[in-house]
Amino acid sequence: MLFINNKKGFTLIEVLTSMLLLVLLTISLYAVVVSSNIWISKAGKSTRAITLANSIIEDIKANSYNIPVGVYNRIMIYESIGKNGLGLSTNYSDEKWGNYDISITINEASMANTSANNLLEVIVKVSWEEDSINYEEKLISIIARR
């Protein structure tokens, strides 16, 4: 005699297997999202540091007529705002830019076979610490005294 099975649906093994696959897929996607968020956060801080360094270089370029050669840290930068020091007009404070350490080095630029003596090499280093790891971004520009 022929038995016809009219039952429709999935067996318990099929349901458990599909649930296991969905759980594995969800866990792997979660790991990708978490690591992506970490990298996006680090990229954002790096972008902010580069923007800060660029802003400082542009501020120095705008006031390049009376810039003394030397090395400046963040405290010296604050003291020179509005004075004849670096000629910076903006307060690069923690509230706006975050907790970055700024170092500016200004040297007389020496170009081979060049008689121009009004060129300055400006190096702006912006560093920060995250998860006990030190990060640093550095921008270098050659500017002319006006």
PDB file of C-alpha atoms in Angstrom:
ATOM      1  CA  MET A   1       0.000   0.000   0.000  1.00  0.00           C
ATOM      2  CA  LEU A   2       1.238   3.411  -0.892  1.00  0.00           C
ATOM      3  CA  PHE A   3       1.405   6.029   1.890  1.00  0.00           C
ATOM      4  CA  ILE A   4       0.966   9.591   0.765  1.00  0.00           C
ATOM      5  CA  ASN A   5       2.357  12.201   3.094  1.00  0.00           C
ATOM      6  CA  ASN A   6       0.328  15.400   2.786  1.00  0.00           C
ATOM      7  CA  LYS A   7       2.149  17.211   5.591  1.00  0.00           C
ATOM      8  CA  LYS A   8       3.592  20.536   4.541  1.00  0.00           C
ATOM      9  CA  GLY A   9       6.245  22.654   6.246  1.00  0.00           C
ATOM     10  CA  PHE A  10       9.771  22.349   7.495  1.00  0.00           C
ATOM     11  CA  THR A  11      11.253  19.799   9.783  1.00  0.00           C
ATOM     12  CA  LEU A  12      12.826  20.759  13.084  1.00  0.00           C
ATOM     13  CA  ILE A  13      16.324  20.176  11.683  1.00  0.00           C
ATOM     14  CA  GLU A  14      15.692  22.551   8.784  1.00  0.00           C
ATOM     15  CA  VAL A  15      14.383  25.277  11.097  1.00  0.00           C
ATOM     16  CA  LEU A  16      17.328  24.950  13.500  1.00  0.00           C
ATOM     17  CA  THR A  17      19.830  24.989  10.632  1.00  0.00           C
ATOM     18  CA  SER A  18      18.337  28.144   9.136  1.00  0.00           C
ATOM     19  CA  MET A  19      18.303  29.830  12.561  1.00  0.00           C
ATOM     20  CA  LEU A  20      21.957  28.909  13.077  1.00  0.00           C
ATOM     21  CA  LEU A  21      22.866  30.415   9.706  1.00  0.00           C
ATOM     22  CA  LEU A  22      20.970  33.607  10.539  1.00  0.00           C
ATOM     23  CA  VAL A  23      22.729  33.891  13.912  1.00  0.00           C
ATOM     24  CA  LEU A  24      26.156  33.426  12.305  1.00  0.00           C
ATOM     25  CA  LEU A  25      25.342  36.016   9.659  1.00  0.00           C
ATOM     26  CA  THR A  26      24.132  38.484  12.303  1.00  0.00           C
ATOM     27  CA  ILE A  27      27.249  38.020  14.439  1.00  0.00           C
ATOM     28  CA  SER A  28      29.570  38.563  11.482  1.00  0.00           C
ATOM     29  CA  LEU A  29      27.681  41.688  10.389  1.00  0.00           C
ATOM     30  CA  TYR A  30      27.801  43.023  13.949  1.00  0.00           C
ATOM     31  CA  ALA A  31      31.586  42.568  14.021  1.00  0.00           C
ATOM     32  CA  VAL A  32      31.901  44.469  10.743  1.00  0.00           C
ATOM     33  CA  VAL A  33      29.734  47.334  12.014  1.00  0.00           C
ATOM     34  CA  VAL A  34      31.656  47.632  15.292  1.00  0.00           C
ATOM     35  CA  SER A  35      35.074  47.667  13.611  1.00  0.00           C
ATOM     36  CA  SER A  36      33.806  50.144  11.005  1.00  0.00           C
ATOM     37  CA  ASN A  37      32.630  52.502  13.741  1.00  0.00           C
ATOM     38  CA  ILE A  38      36.060  52.371  15.380  1.00  0.00           C
ATOM     39  CA  TRP A  39      37.820  53.189  12.096  1.00  0.00           C
ATOM     40  CA  ILE A  40      35.335  55.968  11.305  1.00  0.00           C
ATOM     41  CA  SER A  41      35.960  57.528  14.720  1.00  0.00           C
ATOM     42  CA  LYS A  42      39.739  57.424  14.213  1.00  0.00           C
ATOM     43  CA  ALA A  43      39.401  58.865  10.708  1.00  0.00           C
ATOM     44  CA  GLY A  44      37.234  61.672  12.069  1.00  0.00           C
ATOM     45  CA  LYS A  45      39.841  62.601  14.672  1.00  0.00           C
ATOM     46  CA  SER A  46      42.579  62.495  12.050  1.00  0.00           C
ATOM     47  CA  THR A  47      40.536  64.708   9.731  1.00  0.00           C
ATOM     48  CA  ARG A  48      39.906  67.178  12.547  1.00  0.00           C
ATOM     49  CA  ALA A  49      43.653  67.256  13.343  1.00  0.00           C
ATOM     50  CA  ILE A  50      44.547  67.926   9.701  1.00  0.00           C
ATOM     51  CA  THR A  51      41.896  70.647   9.504  1.00  0.00           C
ATOM     52  CA  LEU A  52      43.323  72.245  12.649  1.00  0.00           C
ATOM     53  CA  ALA A  53      46.868  72.160  11.226  1.00  0.00           C
ATOM     54  CA  ASN A  54      45.663  73.588   7.919  1.00  0.00           C
ATOM     55  CA  SER A  55      43.792  76.351   9.713  1.00  0.00           C
ATOM     56  CA  ILE A  56      46.930  77.299  11.641  1.00  0.00           C
ATOM     57  CA  ILE A  57      49.056  77.326   8.472  1.00  0.00           C
ATOM     58  CA  GLU A  58      46.515  79.521   6.682  1.00  0.00           C
ATOM     59  CA  ASP A  59      46.449  81.882   9.660  1.00  0.00           C
ATOM     60  CA  ILE A  60      50.253  82.102   9.598  1.00  0.00           C
ATOM     61  CA  LYS A  61      50.248  82.682   5.817  1.00  0.00           C
ATOM     62  CA  ALA A  62      47.793  85.545   6.209  1.00  0.00           C
ATOM     63  CA  ASN A  63      50.104  87.235   8.729  1.00  0.00           C
ATOM     64  CA  SER A  64      53.494  86.191   7.394  1.00  0.00           C
ATOM     65  CA  TYR A  65      55.159  89.615   7.354  1.00  0.00           C
ATOM     66  CA  ASN A  66      56.554  89.486  10.903  1.00  0.00           C
ATOM     67  CA  ILE A  67      56.869  85.840  11.877  1.00  0.00           C
ATOM     68  CA  PRO A  68      59.799  84.918  14.111  1.00  0.00           C
ATOM     69  CA  VAL A  69      61.665  81.680  13.482  1.00  0.00           C
ATOM     70  CA  GLY A  70      61.324  79.140  16.278  1.00  0.00           C
ATOM     71  CA  VAL A  71      59.404  76.295  17.851  1.00  0.00           C
ATOM     72  CA  TYR A  72      56.046  76.984  19.461  1.00  0.00           C
ATOM     73  CA  ASN A  73      53.806  74.818  21.598  1.00  0.00           C
ATOM     74  CA  ARG A  74      50.115  75.285  22.352  1.00  0.00           C
ATOM     75  CA  ILE A  75      50.695  77.637  25.305  1.00  0.00           C
ATOM     76  CA  MET A  76      52.941  79.895  23.213  1.00  0.00           C
ATOM     77  CA  ILE A  77      50.308  79.880  20.475  1.00  0.00           C
ATOM     78  CA  TYR A  78      47.662  81.071  22.938  1.00  0.00           C
ATOM     79  CA  GLU A  79      49.959  83.819  24.207  1.00  0.00           C
ATOM     80  CA  SER A  80      50.681  85.053  20.688  1.00  0.00           C
ATOM     81  CA  ILE A  81      47.027  85.511  19.692  1.00  0.00           C
ATOM     82  CA  GLY A  82      46.374  89.145  18.909  1.00  0.00           C
ATOM     83  CA  LYS A  83      50.039  90.067  19.389  1.00  0.00           C
ATOM     84  CA  ASN A  84      52.889  90.369  16.927  1.00  0.00           C
ATOM     85  CA  GLY A  85      54.127  86.822  17.613  1.00  0.00           C
ATOM     86  CA  LEU A  86      52.772  84.311  15.152  1.00  0.00           C
ATOM     87  CA  GLY A  87      49.978  86.633  14.133  1.00  0.00           C
ATOM     88  CA  LEU A  88      47.290  84.074  14.840  1.00  0.00           C
ATOM     89  CA  SER A  89      43.849  85.586  15.062  1.00  0.00           C
ATOM     90  CA  THR A  90      41.902  82.505  16.090  1.00  0.00           C
ATOM     91  CA  ASN A  91      41.757  80.861  19.488  1.00  0.00           C
ATOM     92  CA  TYR A  92      42.463  77.198  18.845  1.00  0.00           C
ATOM     93  CA  SER A  93      40.775  76.102  22.055  1.00  0.00           C
ATOM     94  CA  ASP A  94      39.809  72.678  23.337  1.00  0.00           C
ATOM     95  CA  GLU A  95      36.114  73.547  23.193  1.00  0.00           C
ATOM     96  CA  LYS A  96      36.151  73.933  19.417  1.00  0.00           C
ATOM     97  CA  TRP A  97      38.898  71.601  18.257  1.00  0.00           C
ATOM     98  CA  GLY A  98      39.171  68.947  20.954  1.00  0.00           C
ATOM     99  CA  ASN A  99      42.067  67.848  23.087  1.00  0.00           C
ATOM    100  CA  TYR A 100      44.952  68.068  20.621  1.00  0.00           C
ATOM    101  CA  ASP A 101      48.570  68.952  21.306  1.00  0.00           C
ATOM    102  CA  ILE A 102      49.917  71.458  18.791  1.00  0.00           C
ATOM    103  CA  SER A 103      53.537  72.123  17.886  1.00  0.00           C
ATOM    104  CA  ILE A 104      54.633  74.671  15.289  1.00  0.00           C
ATOM    105  CA  THR A 105      58.183  74.801  13.937  1.00  0.00           C
ATOM    106  CA  ILE A 106      59.192  77.708  11.713  1.00  0.00           C
ATOM    107  CA  ASN A 107      62.570  77.608   9.965  1.00  0.00           C
ATOM    108  CA  GLU A 108      64.235  79.679   7.297  1.00  0.00           C
ATOM    109  CA  ALA A 109      63.744  77.674   4.126  1.00  0.00           C
ATOM    110  CA  SER A 110      66.937  76.917   2.277  1.00  0.00           C
ATOM    111  CA  MET A 111      66.341  76.035  -1.313  1.00  0.00           C
ATOM    112  CA  ALA A 112      69.224  74.893  -3.481  1.00  0.00           C
ATOM    113  CA  ASN A 113      70.376  77.458  -6.059  1.00  0.00           C
ATOM    114  CA  THR A 114      67.908  80.050  -4.808  1.00  0.00           C
ATOM    115  CA  SER A 115      68.699  83.557  -3.722  1.00  0.00           C
ATOM    116  CA  ALA A 116      65.316  84.110  -2.046  1.00  0.00           C
ATOM    117  CA  ASN A 117      65.798  84.635   1.648  1.00  0.00           C
ATOM    118  CA  ASN A 118      62.214  85.444   2.547  1.00  0.00           C
ATOM    119  CA  LEU A 119      60.955  81.855   2.496  1.00  0.00           C
ATOM    120  CA  LEU A 120      59.857  80.081   5.659  1.00  0.00           C
ATOM    121  CA  GLU A 121      59.234  76.403   6.204  1.00  0.00           C
ATOM    122  CA  VAL A 122      56.266  75.958   8.546  1.00  0.00           C
ATOM    123  CA  ILE A 123      55.739  72.541  10.141  1.00  0.00           C
ATOM    124  CA  VAL A 124      52.565  72.047  12.153  1.00  0.00           C
ATOM    125  CA  LYS A 125      52.283  68.836  14.171  1.00  0.00           C
ATOM    126  CA  VAL A 126      48.973  67.960  15.789  1.00  0.00           C
ATOM    127  CA  SER A 127      49.013  64.958  18.103  1.00  0.00           C
ATOM    128  CA  TRP A 128      46.532  63.242  20.381  1.00  0.00           C
ATOM    129  CA  GLU A 129      46.272  60.137  22.521  1.00  0.00           C
ATOM    130  CA  GLU A 130      43.552  57.546  22.221  1.00  0.00           C
ATOM    131  CA  ASP A 131      43.447  54.190  24.001  1.00  0.00           C
ATOM    132  CA  SER A 132      47.040  54.714  25.230  1.00  0.00           C
ATOM    133  CA  ILE A 133      48.245  55.086  21.633  1.00  0.00           C
ATOM    134  CA  ASN A 134      49.755  58.342  20.386  1.00  0.00           C
ATOM    135  CA  TYR A 135      48.664  59.592  16.973  1.00  0.00           C
ATOM    136  CA  GLU A 136      50.153  62.479  15.004  1.00  0.00           C
ATOM    137  CA  GLU A 137      49.351  64.388  11.848  1.00  0.00           C
ATOM    138  CA  LYS A 138      51.894  66.747  10.312  1.00  0.00           C
ATOM    139  CA  LEU A 139      51.518  69.400   7.628  1.00  0.00           C
ATOM    140  CA  ILE A 140      54.458  71.205   6.050  1.00  0.00           C
ATOM    141  CA  SER A 141      54.212  74.373   3.999  1.00  0.00           C
ATOM    142  CA  ILE A 142      56.653  76.820   2.451  1.00  0.00           C
ATOM    143  CA  ILE A 143      55.457  80.401   2.779  1.00  0.00           C
ATOM    144  CA  ALA A 144      56.939  83.744   1.793  1.00  0.00           C
ATOM    145  CA  ARG A 145      57.196  86.689   4.113  1.00  0.00           C
ATOM    146  CA  ARG A 146      55.178  89.590   2.794  1.00  0.00           C
TER     147      ARG A 146
END
